[in-house]
């Protein structure tokens, strides 16, 4: 069961203490408190875990600090959607809003290489009015001899250039708990010129100790990529690991499934799951067309496959796009052959906005159908 307190309930108030005293003394029940900071108010959610079936919902709602109570299912207790659940979906971080209705584009370098390329990428984004990017500093690779990323050594100049060009959020994959401290220390030393969204790559989707460590910090939101060889349910439960440790500011990323059936693409594009994830959970949903398609192949209509895949995800309601660009792909240290080119950025952004507008118009069609349905 979930007890949602009245907005902005003070944790030192008498109402809060009375409510917690009652809940903490329920037999066979453990209590877990989550703070949710929205754009205009703070919400406190109290999860009651254990033998909650005998609990009377009305009695819980009668407690002085409780606004309402919700019975929740076993799956995705924190991030999932539940009956009579009116909780907000999404969050705001560093002035950027992430939810299940808007759209943010994270175009950038799969792997940070040289300062010149980082500056060129961020300058192009600034000129296009974008405030988010992707920049890989830590790169897990299949081959132990492949470039593993510059690591913490590149963080100072990446963050400084982000601040210079007004970039507010950088999606940056981490592969070890120590990377959180490295990022945080560097941002603090520089006066926090930008923000970071910690990215969990597909190889680490079931690295449960890493998920727990990321979940225990609440400073940075998380982008969790679907595991490329596991079920959707298993990947969504990985996101729940993050939330169960305290950090529910999670975006779920679809990046394709590893199977020979996906050829000629690098992975089987799984963007039909965008609406499914939004139905099952309250998480914003991201698509990664670059790692799904993996090439710059072009169809006879003159549109690259990666652009077609992006359109599929956005028209289906995706809330974030993670895509590879590079000023000089031939010099890229990781995934250069799949990177889009700088002169393609304006057209790509225009295409995405067109698709997002189409999704809104599709929504309106079916809302009208619902409103006009006979009773």
Coordinates of C-alpha atoms in Angstrom, one line a residue:
X1 CA 0.0 0.0 0.0
X2 CA 1.1 3.6 -0.7
X3 CA 0.2 6.5 1.5
X4 CA 0.6 9.9 -0.1
X5 CA 0.9 12.9 2.2
X6 CA -0.6 16.3 1.7
X7 CA 1.7 18.4 -0.6
X8 CA 4.6 20.1 1.2
X9 CA 4.1 18.3 4.5
X10 CA 6.9 19.3 6.8
X11 CA 8.8 16.3 8.1
X12 CA 9.2 18.0 11.5
X13 CA 5.4 18.7 11.8
X14 CA 3.2 17.1 14.5
X15 CA 1.0 15.7 11.8
X16 CA 3.9 13.9 10.2
X17 CA 5.2 12.5 13.5
X18 CA 1.7 11.2 14.4
X19 CA 1.3 9.6 11.0
X20 CA 4.7 7.9 11.1
X21 CA 4.2 6.7 14.6
X22 CA 1.0 4.9 13.6
X23 CA 2.5 3.4 10.4
X24 CA 5.8 2.3 11.9
X25 CA 3.9 0.3 14.6
X26 CA 1.7 -1.7 12.2
X27 CA 2.4 -5.4 12.7
X28 CA 4.2 -7.2 9.9
X29 CA 4.7 -3.9 7.9
X30 CA 7.9 -2.0 7.1
X31 CA 7.8 1.6 6.1
X32 CA 9.8 3.3 3.3
X33 CA 9.7 7.0 2.7
X34 CA 10.3 8.7 -0.7
X35 CA 10.5 12.4 -1.3
X36 CA 9.3 13.6 -4.8
X37 CA 10.3 17.1 -5.7
X38 CA 8.0 18.5 -8.4
X39 CA 8.2 21.8 -10.3
X40 CA 6.0 23.6 -7.7
X41 CA 5.6 21.3 -4.7
X42 CA 7.2 18.5 -2.7
X43 CA 5.4 15.3 -2.2
X44 CA 6.1 12.6 0.4
X45 CA 5.2 9.1 -0.5
X46 CA 5.2 6.4 2.2
X47 CA 5.4 2.8 1.0
X48 CA 4.0 0.1 3.3
X49 CA 5.7 -3.2 2.6
X50 CA 4.8 -6.6 3.9
X51 CA 1.5 -8.0 5.0
X52 CA -0.7 -5.0 3.9
X53 CA -3.8 -6.9 2.9
X54 CA -5.5 -6.6 6.3
X55 CA -4.9 -2.8 6.3
X56 CA -8.0 -0.6 6.1
X57 CA -7.5 2.0 3.3
X58 CA -9.9 4.4 5.0
X59 CA -8.1 4.2 8.3
X60 CA -4.8 5.0 6.6
X61 CA -6.4 8.0 4.8
X62 CA -7.8 9.3 8.1
X63 CA -4.3 9.8 9.5
X64 CA -3.5 13.6 9.9
X65 CA -0.8 13.9 7.2
X66 CA -2.3 11.5 4.6
X67 CA -4.0 12.9 1.6
X68 CA -4.9 9.5 0.0
X69 CA -3.9 5.9 0.0
X70 CA -3.4 3.5 -2.9
X71 CA -3.3 -0.2 -3.0
X72 CA -0.5 -1.2 -5.3
X73 CA 0.4 -4.4 -7.2
X74 CA 3.6 -6.4 -6.7
X75 CA 5.1 -5.2 -10.0
X76 CA 6.9 -1.8 -10.2
X77 CA 5.6 -0.7 -6.8
X78 CA 7.2 2.8 -7.0
X79 CA 7.5 3.5 -10.7
X80 CA 4.4 1.6 -11.8
X81 CA 0.9 2.8 -12.5
X82 CA -1.8 1.5 -10.1
X83 CA -5.5 1.7 -9.8
X84 CA -6.7 5.1 -8.7
X85 CA -3.2 6.4 -9.0
X86 CA -3.0 10.1 -9.7
X87 CA 0.7 10.6 -8.9
X88 CA 2.7 12.8 -11.2
X89 CA 4.8 11.2 -14.0
X90 CA 8.2 12.8 -14.4
X91 CA 10.4 15.3 -12.7
X92 CA 12.3 18.6 -13.2
X93 CA 16.1 18.6 -13.1
X94 CA 18.3 21.7 -13.5
X95 CA 15.5 23.6 -15.1
X96 CA 14.6 20.9 -17.6
X97 CA 11.3 19.1 -17.4
X98 CA 11.0 15.4 -18.1
X99 CA 7.6 13.8 -18.2
X100 CA 5.4 11.5 -20.3
X101 CA 4.0 14.2 -22.5
X102 CA 7.0 16.5 -23.5
X103 CA 10.1 15.7 -25.6
X104 CA 13.8 16.4 -25.0
X105 CA 16.6 15.7 -27.5
X106 CA 20.0 14.5 -26.4
X107 CA 22.2 14.8 -29.5
X108 CA 25.9 14.5 -29.0
X109 CA 29.1 12.4 -29.0
X110 CA 28.8 8.7 -28.2
X111 CA 32.3 9.0 -26.8
X112 CA 34.2 12.2 -25.9
X113 CA 37.4 12.5 -27.9
X114 CA 39.0 15.9 -28.2
X115 CA 37.9 19.4 -26.9
X116 CA 37.5 20.8 -30.4
X117 CA 34.8 18.2 -31.3
X118 CA 33.0 18.7 -28.0
X119 CA 32.9 22.5 -28.5
X120 CA 31.7 22.2 -32.1
X121 CA 28.9 19.8 -31.0
X122 CA 27.7 22.0 -28.1
X123 CA 28.0 25.2 -30.2
X124 CA 25.7 23.6 -32.8
X125 CA 23.2 22.6 -30.2
X126 CA 23.2 26.1 -28.7
X127 CA 22.5 27.6 -32.1
X128 CA 19.6 25.2 -32.5
X129 CA 18.1 26.1 -29.2
X130 CA 18.9 22.8 -27.5
X131 CA 19.9 22.5 -23.9
X132 CA 20.7 18.8 -23.6
X133 CA 23.4 16.5 -25.0
X134 CA 25.0 13.1 -24.6
X135 CA 28.8 12.9 -23.9
X136 CA 30.4 9.5 -23.1
X137 CA 33.3 9.7 -20.7
X138 CA 33.3 6.1 -19.5
X139 CA 32.8 3.6 -22.2
X140 CA 32.2 -0.1 -21.5
X141 CA 33.4 -2.1 -24.6
X142 CA 33.1 -5.7 -25.7
X143 CA 36.7 -5.8 -26.7
X144 CA 39.1 -5.2 -23.9
X145 CA 41.6 -3.5 -26.3
X146 CA 39.0 -1.0 -27.6
X147 CA 39.0 2.7 -26.4
X148 CA 37.4 2.8 -23.0
X149 CA 36.8 6.5 -22.7
X150 CA 38.9 9.3 -21.3
X151 CA 37.2 8.9 -17.9
X152 CA 37.4 11.6 -15.2
X153 CA 40.3 13.3 -17.1
X154 CA 37.9 14.8 -19.6
X155 CA 35.2 15.9 -17.2
X156 CA 36.5 19.4 -16.4
X157 CA 36.6 20.6 -20.0
X158 CA 33.4 18.8 -21.0
X159 CA 31.5 20.5 -18.1
X160 CA 33.1 23.9 -18.7
X161 CA 32.2 23.8 -22.4
X162 CA 28.6 22.8 -21.5
X163 CA 28.4 25.8 -19.2
X164 CA 29.8 28.1 -21.9
X165 CA 27.1 27.0 -24.4
X166 CA 24.2 26.8 -22.1
X167 CA 23.9 23.0 -22.0
X168 CA 21.9 22.1 -18.9
X169 CA 21.9 18.3 -18.9
X170 CA 24.5 15.8 -20.1
X171 CA 23.6 12.2 -20.4
X172 CA 26.7 10.3 -19.3
X173 CA 27.1 6.6 -18.9
X174 CA 28.8 5.3 -15.7
X175 CA 30.0 1.8 -15.1
X176 CA 31.2 1.9 -11.5
X177 CA 30.0 3.5 -8.3
X178 CA 33.1 5.6 -8.1
X179 CA 32.1 7.5 -11.2
X180 CA 29.3 9.2 -9.4
X181 CA 31.7 10.7 -6.9
X182 CA 34.1 11.7 -9.7
X183 CA 31.3 13.5 -11.6
X184 CA 29.9 15.1 -8.4
X185 CA 33.4 16.3 -7.3
X186 CA 34.2 17.8 -10.6
X187 CA 30.9 19.6 -11.0
X188 CA 31.1 21.0 -7.4
X189 CA 34.7 22.2 -8.0
X190 CA 33.6 24.1 -11.2
X191 CA 30.6 25.7 -9.6
X192 CA 28.1 23.3 -11.3
X193 CA 28.1 24.9 -14.8
X194 CA 25.8 22.1 -16.0
X195 CA 23.9 19.0 -14.9
X196 CA 24.4 15.3 -15.5
X197 CA 21.9 12.5 -16.1
X198 CA 23.6 9.2 -15.0
X199 CA 23.2 6.6 -17.7
X200 CA 23.1 2.9 -17.1
X201 CA 24.1 1.0 -20.2
X202 CA 22.5 -2.1 -21.5
X203 CA 25.3 -4.3 -20.2
X204 CA 24.7 -3.0 -16.7
X205 CA 20.9 -3.3 -16.6
X206 CA 21.2 -6.3 -14.2
X207 CA 24.3 -5.1 -12.3
X208 CA 22.2 -4.8 -9.2
X209 CA 24.9 -3.5 -6.9
X210 CA 25.5 -0.6 -9.3
X211 CA 21.8 0.0 -9.6
X212 CA 21.5 0.2 -5.8
X213 CA 24.5 2.6 -5.5
X214 CA 23.0 4.9 -8.2
X215 CA 19.6 4.7 -6.5
X216 CA 21.0 5.7 -3.1
X217 CA 21.9 9.2 -4.5
X218 CA 19.2 11.7 -5.3
X219 CA 21.3 14.5 -6.8
X220 CA 21.3 13.1 -10.4
X221 CA 18.4 11.6 -12.4
X222 CA 19.0 8.3 -14.2
X223 CA 18.6 7.1 -17.8
X224 CA 18.3 3.3 -17.7
X225 CA 18.7 1.4 -21.0
X226 CA 16.8 -1.7 -21.6
X227 CA 18.9 -4.9 -21.4
X228 CA 19.6 -6.1 -24.9
X229 CA 19.0 -9.8 -24.1
X230 CA 16.3 -9.8 -21.4
X231 CA 12.6 -9.3 -21.3
X232 CA 10.9 -6.0 -20.9
X233 CA 9.6 -7.0 -17.5
X234 CA 13.2 -7.8 -16.3
X235 CA 14.4 -4.4 -17.5
X236 CA 11.5 -2.5 -15.8
X237 CA 12.3 -4.3 -12.6
X238 CA 15.9 -3.0 -13.0
X239 CA 14.4 0.5 -13.0
X240 CA 12.5 -0.4 -9.9
X241 CA 15.8 -1.3 -8.2
X242 CA 16.8 2.4 -8.6
X243 CA 13.5 3.7 -7.2
X244 CA 13.5 1.2 -4.3
X245 CA 16.7 2.7 -3.1
X246 CA 15.3 6.2 -3.1
X247 CA 15.8 7.7 -6.6
X248 CA 12.6 7.6 -8.6
X249 CA 13.8 10.2 -11.2
X250 CA 14.3 7.6 -13.8
X251 CA 13.9 7.6 -17.6
X252 CA 13.6 4.3 -19.4
X253 CA 15.4 3.9 -22.7
X254 CA 14.6 1.6 -25.5
X255 CA 17.7 0.8 -27.6
X256 CA 16.9 -2.3 -29.6
X257 CA 17.1 -6.0 -28.9
X258 CA 20.2 -8.1 -29.7
X259 CA 19.0 -10.7 -32.2
X260 CA 20.0 -11.9 -35.7
X261 CA 16.4 -11.2 -36.6
X262 CA 17.1 -7.5 -36.5
X263 CA 19.4 -7.6 -39.5
X264 CA 20.4 -5.5 -41.5
X265 CA 20.1 -3.2 -38.4
X266 CA 22.5 -3.6 -35.5
X267 CA 19.6 -4.5 -33.2
X268 CA 15.9 -5.2 -33.5
X269 CA 14.3 -1.8 -33.2
X270 CA 11.8 -2.1 -30.2
X271 CA 10.1 1.3 -30.3
X272 CA 6.6 -0.3 -30.4
X273 CA 7.2 -0.7 -26.7
X274 CA 7.1 3.1 -26.1
X275 CA 3.4 3.2 -25.3
X276 CA 3.6 -0.1 -23.4
X277 CA 6.2 1.3 -21.0
X278 CA 4.1 4.5 -20.5
X279 CA 1.1 2.3 -19.8
X280 CA 2.9 0.1 -17.3
X281 CA 4.9 2.8 -15.5
X282 CA 5.0 6.5 -14.8
X283 CA 8.5 6.8 -16.3
X284 CA 9.2 9.1 -19.3
X285 CA 10.4 6.9 -22.2
X286 CA 13.6 7.5 -24.3
X287 CA 14.5 6.0 -27.7
X288 CA 18.1 5.5 -28.9
X289 CA 17.9 5.1 -32.7
X290 CA 21.6 5.2 -33.2
X291 CA 22.4 2.0 -31.2
X292 CA 19.2 0.4 -32.6
X293 CA 20.0 0.9 -36.2
X294 CA 23.8 1.2 -36.1
X295 CA 24.4 2.4 -39.6
X296 CA 24.0 5.4 -41.9
X297 CA 22.2 3.4 -44.5
X298 CA 19.6 5.3 -46.5
X299 CA 16.3 4.1 -48.0
X300 CA 15.1 5.0 -51.5
X301 CA 13.1 7.9 -50.2
X302 CA 16.3 9.7 -49.2
X303 CA 15.8 9.3 -45.5
X304 CA 18.4 7.6 -43.3
X305 CA 17.2 4.5 -41.4
X306 CA 18.2 6.1 -38.1
X307 CA 15.8 9.0 -38.9
X308 CA 13.0 6.6 -39.8
X309 CA 13.5 4.8 -36.5
X310 CA 13.5 8.1 -34.6
X311 CA 10.2 9.0 -36.2
X312 CA 8.7 5.6 -35.2
X313 CA 9.6 6.2 -31.6
X314 CA 8.5 9.9 -31.4
X315 CA 5.2 9.3 -33.2
X316 CA 4.6 6.5 -30.7
X317 CA 5.0 9.0 -27.9
X318 CA 8.7 8.9 -26.9
X319 CA 9.7 11.7 -24.5
X320 CA 13.4 11.7 -25.1
X321 CA 15.7 10.9 -28.0
X322 CA 19.4 9.9 -27.4
X323 CA 21.2 10.1 -30.7
X324 CA 24.8 10.1 -32.0
X325 CA 26.2 13.1 -33.9
X326 CA 29.9 13.9 -34.6
X327 CA 31.7 16.8 -36.3
X328 CA 34.1 14.3 -38.0
X329 CA 32.8 10.7 -37.8
X330 CA 35.8 9.4 -39.5
X331 CA 37.9 10.5 -36.5
X332 CA 35.4 9.3 -33.9
X333 CA 36.8 6.9 -31.3
X334 CA 33.5 5.0 -30.9
X335 CA 30.7 4.2 -33.3
X336 CA 31.7 6.8 -35.9
X337 CA 30.0 4.9 -38.8
X338 CA 26.6 5.4 -37.3
X339 CA 26.9 9.0 -36.2
X340 CA 24.9 11.7 -37.9
X341 CA 26.7 14.7 -39.4
X342 CA 26.6 18.3 -38.1
X343 CA 24.9 19.7 -41.2
X344 CA 22.1 17.2 -40.7
X345 CA 21.2 18.5 -37.2
X346 CA 18.7 21.2 -38.3
X347 CA 16.8 18.8 -40.5
X348 CA 16.8 16.1 -37.9
X349 CA 15.4 18.4 -35.2
X350 CA 12.8 19.7 -37.6
X351 CA 11.8 16.1 -38.4
X352 CA 11.5 15.2 -34.7
X353 CA 9.3 18.3 -34.0
X354 CA 7.1 17.3 -36.9
X355 CA 6.7 13.8 -35.5
X356 CA 6.0 15.1 -32.0
X357 CA 3.3 17.4 -33.3
X358 CA 1.8 14.4 -35.2
X359 CA 1.7 12.4 -31.9
X360 CA -0.2 15.3 -30.3
X361 CA -2.7 15.3 -33.2
X362 CA -3.1 11.5 -32.9
X363 CA -3.8 11.9 -29.2
X364 CA -6.5 14.5 -30.0
X365 CA -8.2 12.2 -32.5
X366 CA -8.6 9.4 -29.9
X367 CA -9.5 11.8 -27.1
X368 CA -12.3 13.0 -29.3
X369 CA -13.4 9.5 -30.1
X370 CA -13.5 8.8 -26.3
X371 CA -15.5 11.9 -25.6
X372 CA -18.0 11.1 -28.3
X373 CA -18.4 7.4 -27.3
X374 CA -22.0 6.5 -26.4
X375 CA -22.6 5.9 -22.8

